[in-house]
GROMACS .gro file of C-alpha atoms in nm:
model
  220
    1UNK     CA    1  -1.799  -2.465   4.857
    2UNK     CA    2  -1.673  -2.271   4.547
    3UNK     CA    3  -1.943  -2.017   4.392
    4UNK     CA    4  -1.877  -2.241   4.103
    5UNK     CA    5  -2.000  -2.560   4.295
    6UNK     CA    6  -2.316  -2.485   4.372
    7UNK     CA    7  -2.636  -2.279   4.168
    8UNK     CA    8  -2.645  -1.952   4.327
    9UNK     CA    9  -2.855  -1.610   4.231
   10UNK     CA   10  -2.695  -1.254   4.122
   11UNK     CA   11  -2.921  -1.120   4.343
   12UNK     CA   12  -2.664  -1.287   4.676
   13UNK     CA   13  -2.343  -1.307   4.464
   14UNK     CA   14  -2.212  -1.068   4.190
   15UNK     CA   15  -2.061  -1.152   3.858
   16UNK     CA   16  -1.754  -1.013   4.025
   17UNK     CA   17  -1.678  -1.260   4.250
   18UNK     CA   18  -1.815  -1.527   4.078
   19UNK     CA   19  -1.503  -1.371   3.792
   20UNK     CA   20  -1.280  -1.381   4.028
   21UNK     CA   21  -1.303  -1.734   4.168
   22UNK     CA   22  -1.266  -1.854   3.783
   23UNK     CA   23  -1.014  -1.721   3.750
   24UNK     CA   24  -0.850  -1.858   4.057
   25UNK     CA   25  -0.989  -2.205   4.001
   26UNK     CA   26  -0.860  -2.138   3.599
   27UNK     CA   27  -1.220  -2.286   3.548
   28UNK     CA   28  -1.361  -2.357   3.211
   29UNK     CA   29  -1.678  -2.382   3.083
   30UNK     CA   30  -1.964  -2.185   3.108
   31UNK     CA   31  -2.224  -1.947   3.325
   32UNK     CA   32  -2.536  -1.941   3.273
   33UNK     CA   33  -2.770  -1.696   3.387
   34UNK     CA   34  -3.177  -1.707   3.378
   35UNK     CA   35  -3.299  -1.393   3.350
   36UNK     CA   36  -3.594  -1.227   3.106
   37UNK     CA   37  -3.776  -1.518   3.014
   38UNK     CA   38  -3.428  -1.667   2.866
   39UNK     CA   39  -3.067  -1.792   2.924
   40UNK     CA   40  -2.758  -1.614   2.872
   41UNK     CA   41  -2.440  -1.726   2.881
   42UNK     CA   42  -2.057  -1.629   2.995
   43UNK     CA   43  -1.774  -1.882   2.825
   44UNK     CA   44  -1.467  -1.907   3.047
   45UNK     CA   45  -1.124  -2.071   2.943
   46UNK     CA   46  -0.867  -2.133   3.235
   47UNK     CA   47  -1.015  -1.839   3.460
   48UNK     CA   48  -1.070  -1.556   3.179
   49UNK     CA   49  -1.412  -1.479   3.007
   50UNK     CA   50  -1.324  -1.517   2.645
   51UNK     CA   51  -1.710  -1.491   2.516
   52UNK     CA   52  -2.083  -1.418   2.577
   53UNK     CA   53  -2.425  -1.440   2.444
   54UNK     CA   54  -2.675  -1.256   2.588
   55UNK     CA   55  -3.124  -1.353   2.574
   56UNK     CA   56  -3.189  -0.958   2.572
   57UNK     CA   57  -3.051  -0.694   2.441
   58UNK     CA   58  -2.816  -0.867   2.158
   59UNK     CA   59  -2.666  -0.694   1.865
   60UNK     CA   60  -2.572  -0.828   1.563
   61UNK     CA   61  -2.290  -0.710   1.400
   62UNK     CA   62  -2.409  -0.664   1.062
   63UNK     CA   63  -2.628  -0.382   1.282
   64UNK     CA   64  -2.365  -0.230   1.476
   65UNK     CA   65  -2.109  -0.175   1.148
   66UNK     CA   66  -2.432  -0.003   0.966
   67UNK     CA   67  -2.483   0.208   1.262
   68UNK     CA   68  -2.144   0.303   1.245
   69UNK     CA   69  -2.117   0.426   0.856
   70UNK     CA   70  -1.829   0.149   0.778
   71UNK     CA   71  -2.175  -0.057   0.591
   72UNK     CA   72  -2.434   0.067   0.400
   73UNK     CA   73  -2.765  -0.144   0.362
   74UNK     CA   74  -2.684  -0.311   0.014
   75UNK     CA   75  -2.359  -0.418   0.180
   76UNK     CA   76  -2.563  -0.540   0.497
   77UNK     CA   77  -2.875  -0.695   0.247
   78UNK     CA   78  -2.646  -0.941   0.028
   79UNK     CA   79  -2.370  -1.004   0.294
   80UNK     CA   80  -2.649  -1.161   0.518
   81UNK     CA   81  -2.785  -1.398   0.182
   82UNK     CA   82  -2.449  -1.512   0.147
   83UNK     CA   83  -2.437  -1.619   0.548
   84UNK     CA   84  -2.760  -1.742   0.517
   85UNK     CA   85  -2.582  -1.960   0.201
   86UNK     CA   86  -2.267  -2.056   0.330
   87UNK     CA   87  -2.330  -2.060   0.737
   88UNK     CA   88  -2.000  -1.875   0.719
   89UNK     CA   89  -1.923  -1.570   1.042
   90UNK     CA   90  -2.047  -1.277   0.873
   91UNK     CA   91  -1.739  -1.089   0.996
   92UNK     CA   92  -1.595  -1.306   0.754
   93UNK     CA   93  -1.815  -1.290   0.472
   94UNK     CA   94  -1.806  -0.865   0.481
   95UNK     CA   95  -1.411  -0.871   0.440
   96UNK     CA   96  -1.398  -1.121   0.124
   97UNK     CA   97  -1.643  -0.848   0.022
   98UNK     CA   98  -1.419  -0.588   0.057
   99UNK     CA   99  -1.744  -0.368   0.275
  100UNK     CA  100  -1.534  -0.364   0.602
  101UNK     CA  101  -1.161  -0.426   0.711
  102UNK     CA  102  -1.070  -0.700   0.966
  103UNK     CA  103  -1.017  -0.445   1.165
  104UNK     CA  104  -1.320  -0.276   1.182
  105UNK     CA  105  -1.489  -0.597   1.230
  106UNK     CA  106  -1.249  -0.707   1.548
  107UNK     CA  107  -1.370  -0.364   1.716
  108UNK     CA  108  -1.697  -0.394   1.665
  109UNK     CA  109  -1.719  -0.750   1.825
  110UNK     CA  110  -1.535  -0.637   2.114
  111UNK     CA  111  -1.768  -0.399   2.122
  112UNK     CA  112  -2.010  -0.620   2.143
  113UNK     CA  113  -1.897  -0.880   2.357
  114UNK     CA  114  -1.814  -0.587   2.609
  115UNK     CA  115  -2.111  -0.452   2.564
  116UNK     CA  116  -2.303  -0.794   2.651
  117UNK     CA  117  -2.051  -0.933   2.966
  118UNK     CA  118  -2.187  -0.562   3.109
  119UNK     CA  119  -2.519  -0.609   3.056
  120UNK     CA  120  -2.474  -0.925   3.232
  121UNK     CA  121  -2.282  -0.709   3.533
  122UNK     CA  122  -2.542  -0.489   3.554
  123UNK     CA  123  -2.835  -0.708   3.632
  124UNK     CA  124  -2.950  -0.703   3.965
  125UNK     CA  125  -3.093  -1.106   3.996
  126UNK     CA  126  -3.067  -1.392   3.814
  127UNK     CA  127  -3.023  -1.788   3.837
  128UNK     CA  128  -2.695  -1.889   3.709
  129UNK     CA  129  -2.479  -2.183   3.756
  130UNK     CA  130  -2.117  -2.306   3.627
  131UNK     CA  131  -2.071  -2.598   3.366
  132UNK     CA  132  -1.720  -2.745   3.352
  133UNK     CA  133  -1.876  -2.996   3.115
  134UNK     CA  134  -1.959  -2.735   2.867
  135UNK     CA  135  -1.743  -2.744   2.530
  136UNK     CA  136  -1.554  -2.397   2.513
  137UNK     CA  137  -1.721  -2.251   2.167
  138UNK     CA  138  -1.450  -2.230   1.893
  139UNK     CA  139  -1.553  -1.860   1.784
  140UNK     CA  140  -1.426  -1.775   2.142
  141UNK     CA  141  -1.035  -1.839   2.065
  142UNK     CA  142  -1.093  -1.494   1.860
  143UNK     CA  143  -0.989  -1.355   2.238
  144UNK     CA  144  -1.226  -1.043   2.180
  145UNK     CA  145  -1.248  -0.985   2.568
  146UNK     CA  146  -1.014  -0.833   2.799
  147UNK     CA  147  -1.036  -1.027   3.120
  148UNK     CA  148  -0.942  -0.757   3.279
  149UNK     CA  149  -1.167  -0.492   3.157
  150UNK     CA  150  -1.439  -0.734   3.212
  151UNK     CA  151  -1.373  -0.730   3.607
  152UNK     CA  152  -1.316  -0.384   3.618
  153UNK     CA  153  -1.664  -0.356   3.476
  154UNK     CA  154  -1.827  -0.609   3.667
  155UNK     CA  155  -1.697  -0.404   3.980
  156UNK     CA  156  -1.823  -0.107   3.932
  157UNK     CA  157  -2.177  -0.250   3.890
  158UNK     CA  158  -2.395  -0.135   4.179
  159UNK     CA  159  -2.411  -0.480   4.305
  160UNK     CA  160  -2.091  -0.544   4.318
  161UNK     CA  161  -2.033  -0.204   4.593
  162UNK     CA  162  -2.044  -0.466   4.906
  163UNK     CA  163  -1.769  -0.694   4.771
  164UNK     CA  164  -1.513  -0.399   4.640
  165UNK     CA  165  -1.612  -0.240   5.005
  166UNK     CA  166  -1.454  -0.503   5.211
  167UNK     CA  167  -1.149  -0.577   4.894
  168UNK     CA  168  -1.077  -0.205   5.011
  169UNK     CA  169  -1.084  -0.239   5.345
  170UNK     CA  170  -0.873  -0.542   5.344
  171UNK     CA  171  -0.635  -0.358   5.132
  172UNK     CA  172  -0.573  -0.033   5.353
  173UNK     CA  173  -0.255  -0.153   5.480
  174UNK     CA  174  -0.106  -0.196   5.157
  175UNK     CA  175  -0.217  -0.339   4.807
  176UNK     CA  176  -0.039  -0.593   4.593
  177UNK     CA  177  -0.078  -0.710   4.269
  178UNK     CA  178  -0.189  -1.130   4.348
  179UNK     CA  179   0.043  -1.347   4.131
  180UNK     CA  180  -0.214  -1.514   3.980
  181UNK     CA  181  -0.293  -1.142   3.800
  182UNK     CA  182   0.085  -1.058   3.815
  183UNK     CA  183   0.220  -1.386   3.594
  184UNK     CA  184  -0.052  -1.254   3.284
  185UNK     CA  185   0.120  -0.896   3.238
  186UNK     CA  186   0.071  -0.879   2.887
  187UNK     CA  187  -0.267  -1.015   2.894
  188UNK     CA  188  -0.393  -0.744   3.187
  189UNK     CA  189  -0.232  -0.489   2.986
  190UNK     CA  190  -0.518  -0.574   2.665
  191UNK     CA  191  -0.816  -0.333   2.671
  192UNK     CA  192  -0.707  -0.097   2.938
  193UNK     CA  193  -0.657   0.304   2.907
  194UNK     CA  194  -0.302   0.386   2.952
  195UNK     CA  195  -0.356   0.576   3.301
  196UNK     CA  196  -0.491   0.241   3.373
  197UNK     CA  197  -0.212   0.039   3.319
  198UNK     CA  198   0.053   0.242   3.481
  199UNK     CA  199  -0.224   0.200   3.807
  200UNK     CA  200  -0.184  -0.218   3.748
  201UNK     CA  201   0.231  -0.202   3.699
  202UNK     CA  202   0.230   0.049   4.035
  203UNK     CA  203   0.082  -0.259   4.170
  204UNK     CA  204   0.346  -0.471   4.162
  205UNK     CA  205   0.525  -0.423   4.479
  206UNK     CA  206   0.352  -0.399   4.819
  207UNK     CA  207   0.148   0.017   4.799
  208UNK     CA  208  -0.037   0.165   5.102
  209UNK     CA  209  -0.377   0.218   4.985
  210UNK     CA  210  -0.382   0.588   5.067
  211UNK     CA  211  -0.095   0.628   4.874
  212UNK     CA  212  -0.185   0.471   4.546
  213UNK     CA  213  -0.562   0.571   4.531
  214UNK     CA  214  -0.408   0.980   4.602
  215UNK     CA  215  -0.188   0.972   4.265
  216UNK     CA  216  -0.462   0.804   4.068
  217UNK     CA  217  -0.556   0.943   3.710
  218UNK     CA  218  -0.826   0.682   3.691
  219UNK     CA  219  -1.193   0.763   3.865
  220UNK     CA  220  -1.259   0.587   4.188
   0.00000   0.00000   0.00000
């Protein structure tokens, strides 16, 4: 049975395994994770994680931009008033006010979303269930998450150690980027450093694992 077809728990099934399953099935919907007395959500579209909301550790966009020195407290206060009046997204209001550039807002939102997914990947436990019938929110269409960056961060979590170990043992004779990933190469490059992109490109053809790791510019 697929990991997406029945409820599970992160104490037994790491988020990385769910991400791989969703990718292979081109799943769309929402993964709901119960923890900290509430529910966090990770939305998928066609197998890719596209947006997250967390119950614990929420980082408002305005506070992130304030902490980064992009806006001041007066701009934050005024933008919050306008957001309450118009119900428009906070980022759009800040850009319209001239308080922040679109690039600054997008960068902060990408950082916010990546942080949320990292929090979920680090959870040691938590019941989860995937709901394929759930509508994917419009705001996720902005493409704030890099699917491969999300998977890499999830695999780096302690909970995924066994999954990584099994995968590396299976790949000792040689490794190659699976077709489901190779077909989405432009998408994979998003969110990766230059050294990481070069490593992904080297997997276009089968390569012995020892040779691949020996030439790695990225820490294990």
